[in-house]
Structures are given as structure tokens and as C-alpha cells.
mmCIF file of N, CA and C in Angstrom:
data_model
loop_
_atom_site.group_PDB
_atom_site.id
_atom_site.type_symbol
_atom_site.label_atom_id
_atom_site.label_comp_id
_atom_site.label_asym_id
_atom_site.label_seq_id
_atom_site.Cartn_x
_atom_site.Cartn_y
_atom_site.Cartn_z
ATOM 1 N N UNK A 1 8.715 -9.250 -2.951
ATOM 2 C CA UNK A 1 8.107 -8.173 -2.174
ATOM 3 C C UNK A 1 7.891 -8.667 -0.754
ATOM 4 N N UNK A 2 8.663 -7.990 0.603
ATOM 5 C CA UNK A 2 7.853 -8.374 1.720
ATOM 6 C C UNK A 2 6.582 -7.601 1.923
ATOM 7 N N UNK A 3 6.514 -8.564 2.877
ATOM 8 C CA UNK A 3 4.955 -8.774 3.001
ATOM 9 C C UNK A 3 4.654 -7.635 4.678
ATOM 10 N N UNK A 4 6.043 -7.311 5.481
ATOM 11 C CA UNK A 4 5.938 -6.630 6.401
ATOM 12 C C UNK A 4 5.492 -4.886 6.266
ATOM 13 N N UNK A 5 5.571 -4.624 4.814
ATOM 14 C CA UNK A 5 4.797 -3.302 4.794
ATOM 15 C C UNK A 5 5.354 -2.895 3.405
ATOM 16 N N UNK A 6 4.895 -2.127 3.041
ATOM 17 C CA UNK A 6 4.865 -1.249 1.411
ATOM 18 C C UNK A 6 5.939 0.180 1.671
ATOM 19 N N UNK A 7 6.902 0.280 0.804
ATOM 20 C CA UNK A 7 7.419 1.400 0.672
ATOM 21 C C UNK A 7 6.884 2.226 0.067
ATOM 22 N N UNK A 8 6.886 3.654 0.191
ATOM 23 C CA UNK A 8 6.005 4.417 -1.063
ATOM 24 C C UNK A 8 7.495 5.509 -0.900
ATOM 25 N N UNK A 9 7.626 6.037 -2.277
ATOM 26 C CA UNK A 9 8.217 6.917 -2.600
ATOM 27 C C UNK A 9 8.055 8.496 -2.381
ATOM 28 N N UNK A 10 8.463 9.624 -1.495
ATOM 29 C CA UNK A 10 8.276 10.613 -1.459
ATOM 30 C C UNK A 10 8.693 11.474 -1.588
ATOM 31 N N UNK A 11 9.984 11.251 -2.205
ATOM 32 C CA UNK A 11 10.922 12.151 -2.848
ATOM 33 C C UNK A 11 11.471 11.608 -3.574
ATOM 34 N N UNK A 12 12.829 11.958 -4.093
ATOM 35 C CA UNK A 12 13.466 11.628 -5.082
ATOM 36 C C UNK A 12 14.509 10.695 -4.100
ATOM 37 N N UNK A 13 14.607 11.027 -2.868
ATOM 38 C CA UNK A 13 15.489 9.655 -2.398
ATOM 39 C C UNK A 13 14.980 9.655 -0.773
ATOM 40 N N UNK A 14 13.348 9.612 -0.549
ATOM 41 C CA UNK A 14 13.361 9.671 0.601
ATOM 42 C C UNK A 14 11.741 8.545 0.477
ATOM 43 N N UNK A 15 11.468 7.460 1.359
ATOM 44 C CA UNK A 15 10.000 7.345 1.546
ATOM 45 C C UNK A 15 9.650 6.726 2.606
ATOM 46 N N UNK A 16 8.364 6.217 2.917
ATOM 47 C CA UNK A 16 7.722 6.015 3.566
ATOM 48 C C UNK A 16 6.927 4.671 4.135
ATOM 49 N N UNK A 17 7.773 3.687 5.086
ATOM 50 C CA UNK A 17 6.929 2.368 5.322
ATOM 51 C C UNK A 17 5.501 2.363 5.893
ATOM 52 N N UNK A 18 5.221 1.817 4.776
ATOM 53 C CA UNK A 18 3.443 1.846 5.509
ATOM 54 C C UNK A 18 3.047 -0.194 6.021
ATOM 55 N N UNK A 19 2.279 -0.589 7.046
ATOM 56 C CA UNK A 19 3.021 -1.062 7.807
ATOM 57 C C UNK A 19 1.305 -1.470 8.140
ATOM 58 N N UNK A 20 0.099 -0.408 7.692
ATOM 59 C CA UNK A 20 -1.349 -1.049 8.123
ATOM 60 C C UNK A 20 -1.855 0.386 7.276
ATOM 61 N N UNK A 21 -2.973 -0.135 6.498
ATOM 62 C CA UNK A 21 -4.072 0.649 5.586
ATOM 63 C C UNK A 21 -5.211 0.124 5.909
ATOM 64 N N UNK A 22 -6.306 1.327 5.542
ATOM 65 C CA UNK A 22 -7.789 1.010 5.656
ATOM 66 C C UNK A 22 -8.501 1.617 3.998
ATOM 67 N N UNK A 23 -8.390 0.076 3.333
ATOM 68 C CA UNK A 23 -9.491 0.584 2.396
ATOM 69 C C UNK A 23 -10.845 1.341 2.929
ATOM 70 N N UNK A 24 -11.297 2.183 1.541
ATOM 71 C CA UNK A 24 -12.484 2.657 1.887
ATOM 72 C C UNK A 24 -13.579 1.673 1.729
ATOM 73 N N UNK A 25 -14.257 1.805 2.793
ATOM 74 C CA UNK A 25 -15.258 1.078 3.242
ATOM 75 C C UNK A 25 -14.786 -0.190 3.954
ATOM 76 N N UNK A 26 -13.651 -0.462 4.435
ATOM 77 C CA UNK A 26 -13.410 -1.451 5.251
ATOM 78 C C UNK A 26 -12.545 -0.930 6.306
ATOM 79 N N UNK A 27 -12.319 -2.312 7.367
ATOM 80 C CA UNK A 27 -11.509 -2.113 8.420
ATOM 81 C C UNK A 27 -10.153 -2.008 8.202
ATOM 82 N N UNK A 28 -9.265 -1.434 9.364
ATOM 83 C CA UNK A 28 -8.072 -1.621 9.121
ATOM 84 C C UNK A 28 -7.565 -2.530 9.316
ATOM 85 N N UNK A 29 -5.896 -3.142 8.276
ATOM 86 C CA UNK A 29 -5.681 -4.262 8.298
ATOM 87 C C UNK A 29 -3.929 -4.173 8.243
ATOM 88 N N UNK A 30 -3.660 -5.325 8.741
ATOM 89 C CA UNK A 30 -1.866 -5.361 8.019
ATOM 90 C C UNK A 30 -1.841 -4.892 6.825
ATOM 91 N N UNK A 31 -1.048 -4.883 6.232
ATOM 92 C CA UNK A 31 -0.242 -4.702 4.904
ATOM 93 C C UNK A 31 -0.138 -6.365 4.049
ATOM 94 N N UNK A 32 -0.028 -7.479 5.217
ATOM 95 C CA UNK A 32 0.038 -8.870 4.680
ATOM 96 C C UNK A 32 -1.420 -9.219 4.372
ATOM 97 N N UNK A 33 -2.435 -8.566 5.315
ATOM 98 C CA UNK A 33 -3.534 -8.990 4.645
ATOM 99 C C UNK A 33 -4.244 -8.430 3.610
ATOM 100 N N UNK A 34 -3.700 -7.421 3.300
ATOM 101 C CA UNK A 34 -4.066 -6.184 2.058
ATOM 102 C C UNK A 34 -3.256 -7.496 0.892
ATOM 103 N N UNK A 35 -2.232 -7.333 1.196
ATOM 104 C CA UNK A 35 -1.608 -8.381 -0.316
ATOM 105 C C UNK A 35 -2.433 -9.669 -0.656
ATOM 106 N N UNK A 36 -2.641 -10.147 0.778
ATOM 107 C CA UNK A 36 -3.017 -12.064 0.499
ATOM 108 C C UNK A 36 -4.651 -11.382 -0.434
ATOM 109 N N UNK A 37 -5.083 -10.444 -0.363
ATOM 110 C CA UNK A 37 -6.790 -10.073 -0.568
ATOM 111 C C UNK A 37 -6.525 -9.859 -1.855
ATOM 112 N N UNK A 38 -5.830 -8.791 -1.844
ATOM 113 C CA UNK A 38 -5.997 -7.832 -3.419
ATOM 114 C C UNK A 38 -5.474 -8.442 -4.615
ATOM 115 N N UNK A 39 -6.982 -8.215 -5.325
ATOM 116 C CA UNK A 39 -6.936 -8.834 -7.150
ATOM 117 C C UNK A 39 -5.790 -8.784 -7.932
ATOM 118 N N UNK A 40 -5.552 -7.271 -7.763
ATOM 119 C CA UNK A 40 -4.737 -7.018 -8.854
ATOM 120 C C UNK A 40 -3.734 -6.854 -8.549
ATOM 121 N N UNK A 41 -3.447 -6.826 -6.943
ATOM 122 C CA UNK A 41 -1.754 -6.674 -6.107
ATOM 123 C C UNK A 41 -0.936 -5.636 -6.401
ATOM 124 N N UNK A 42 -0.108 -5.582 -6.010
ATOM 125 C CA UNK A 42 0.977 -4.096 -6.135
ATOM 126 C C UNK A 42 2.367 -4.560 -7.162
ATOM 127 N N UNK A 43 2.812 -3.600 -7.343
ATOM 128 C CA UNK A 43 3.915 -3.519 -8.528
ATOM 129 C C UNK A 43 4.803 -2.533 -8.471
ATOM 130 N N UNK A 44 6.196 -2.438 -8.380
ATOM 131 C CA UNK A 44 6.963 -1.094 -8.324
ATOM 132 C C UNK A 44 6.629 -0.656 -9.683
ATOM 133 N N UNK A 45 6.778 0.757 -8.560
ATOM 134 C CA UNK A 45 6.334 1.972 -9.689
ATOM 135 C C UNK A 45 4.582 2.133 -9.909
ATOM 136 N N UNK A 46 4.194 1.678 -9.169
ATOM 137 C CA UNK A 46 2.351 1.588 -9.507
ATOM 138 C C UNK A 46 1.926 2.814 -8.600
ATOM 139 N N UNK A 47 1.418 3.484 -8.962
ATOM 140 C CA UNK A 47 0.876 4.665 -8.586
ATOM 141 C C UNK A 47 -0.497 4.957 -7.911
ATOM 142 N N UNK A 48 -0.610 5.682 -6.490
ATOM 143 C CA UNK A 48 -1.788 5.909 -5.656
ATOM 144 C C UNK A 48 -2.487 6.680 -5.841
ATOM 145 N N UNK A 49 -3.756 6.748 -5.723
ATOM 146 C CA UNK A 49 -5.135 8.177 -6.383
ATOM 147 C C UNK A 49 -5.574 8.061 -7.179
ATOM 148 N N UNK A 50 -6.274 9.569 -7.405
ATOM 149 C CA UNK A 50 -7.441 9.478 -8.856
ATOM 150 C C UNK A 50 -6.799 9.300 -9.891
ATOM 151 N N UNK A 51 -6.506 8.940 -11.188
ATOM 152 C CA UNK A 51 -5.939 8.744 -12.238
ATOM 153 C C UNK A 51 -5.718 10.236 -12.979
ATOM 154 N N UNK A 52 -6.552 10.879 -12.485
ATOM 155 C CA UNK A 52 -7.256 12.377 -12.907
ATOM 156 C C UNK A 52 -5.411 13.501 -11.796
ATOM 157 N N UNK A 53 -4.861 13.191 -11.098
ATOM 158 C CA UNK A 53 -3.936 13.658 -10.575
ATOM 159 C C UNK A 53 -2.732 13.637 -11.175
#
């Protein structure tokens, strides 16, 4: 996985580099520092939102 930003899927053959996110309740950050942080890290095919969607 690079570390220069996250693809997300938005169609069936189209998506979207994301490149800097802001968890809730924090600042905004790279995408490299979202990975080096996060517990449980990302995975193709892992899915964004309420579980309830």
C-alpha cells in the first residue's frame, strides 16, 4: 500500500485519491500519518461509515 494517499472506490470503474483526512475530533493530517497512527489500518475492500448504511 502507498503511503502517498488512499484510493476509494466510486463507481464501478471510477475513484477517488484522497491525499489528507481529518478524523473527528482531530487535526488534519497526511494520509502517511493517518497509516503510521491507526490501530487497525486499512485493507482493500474495507468499507467507510456507520455500519448501519
Amino acid at each position: 500500500m502507498k503511503k502517498d494517499g488512499i484510493v476509494v472506490a466510486t463507481g464501478s470503474t471510477t475513484g477517488i485519491k484522497i491525499t489528507e483526512l481529518q478524523p473527528a475530533g482531530k487535526k488534519r493530517m497526511a494520509v502517511a500519518e493517518f497509516l503510521n497512527g491507526s490501530a487497525g489500518g486499512l485493507a482493500p475492500g474495507m468499507k467507510f461509515g456507520d455500519e448501519d448504511e
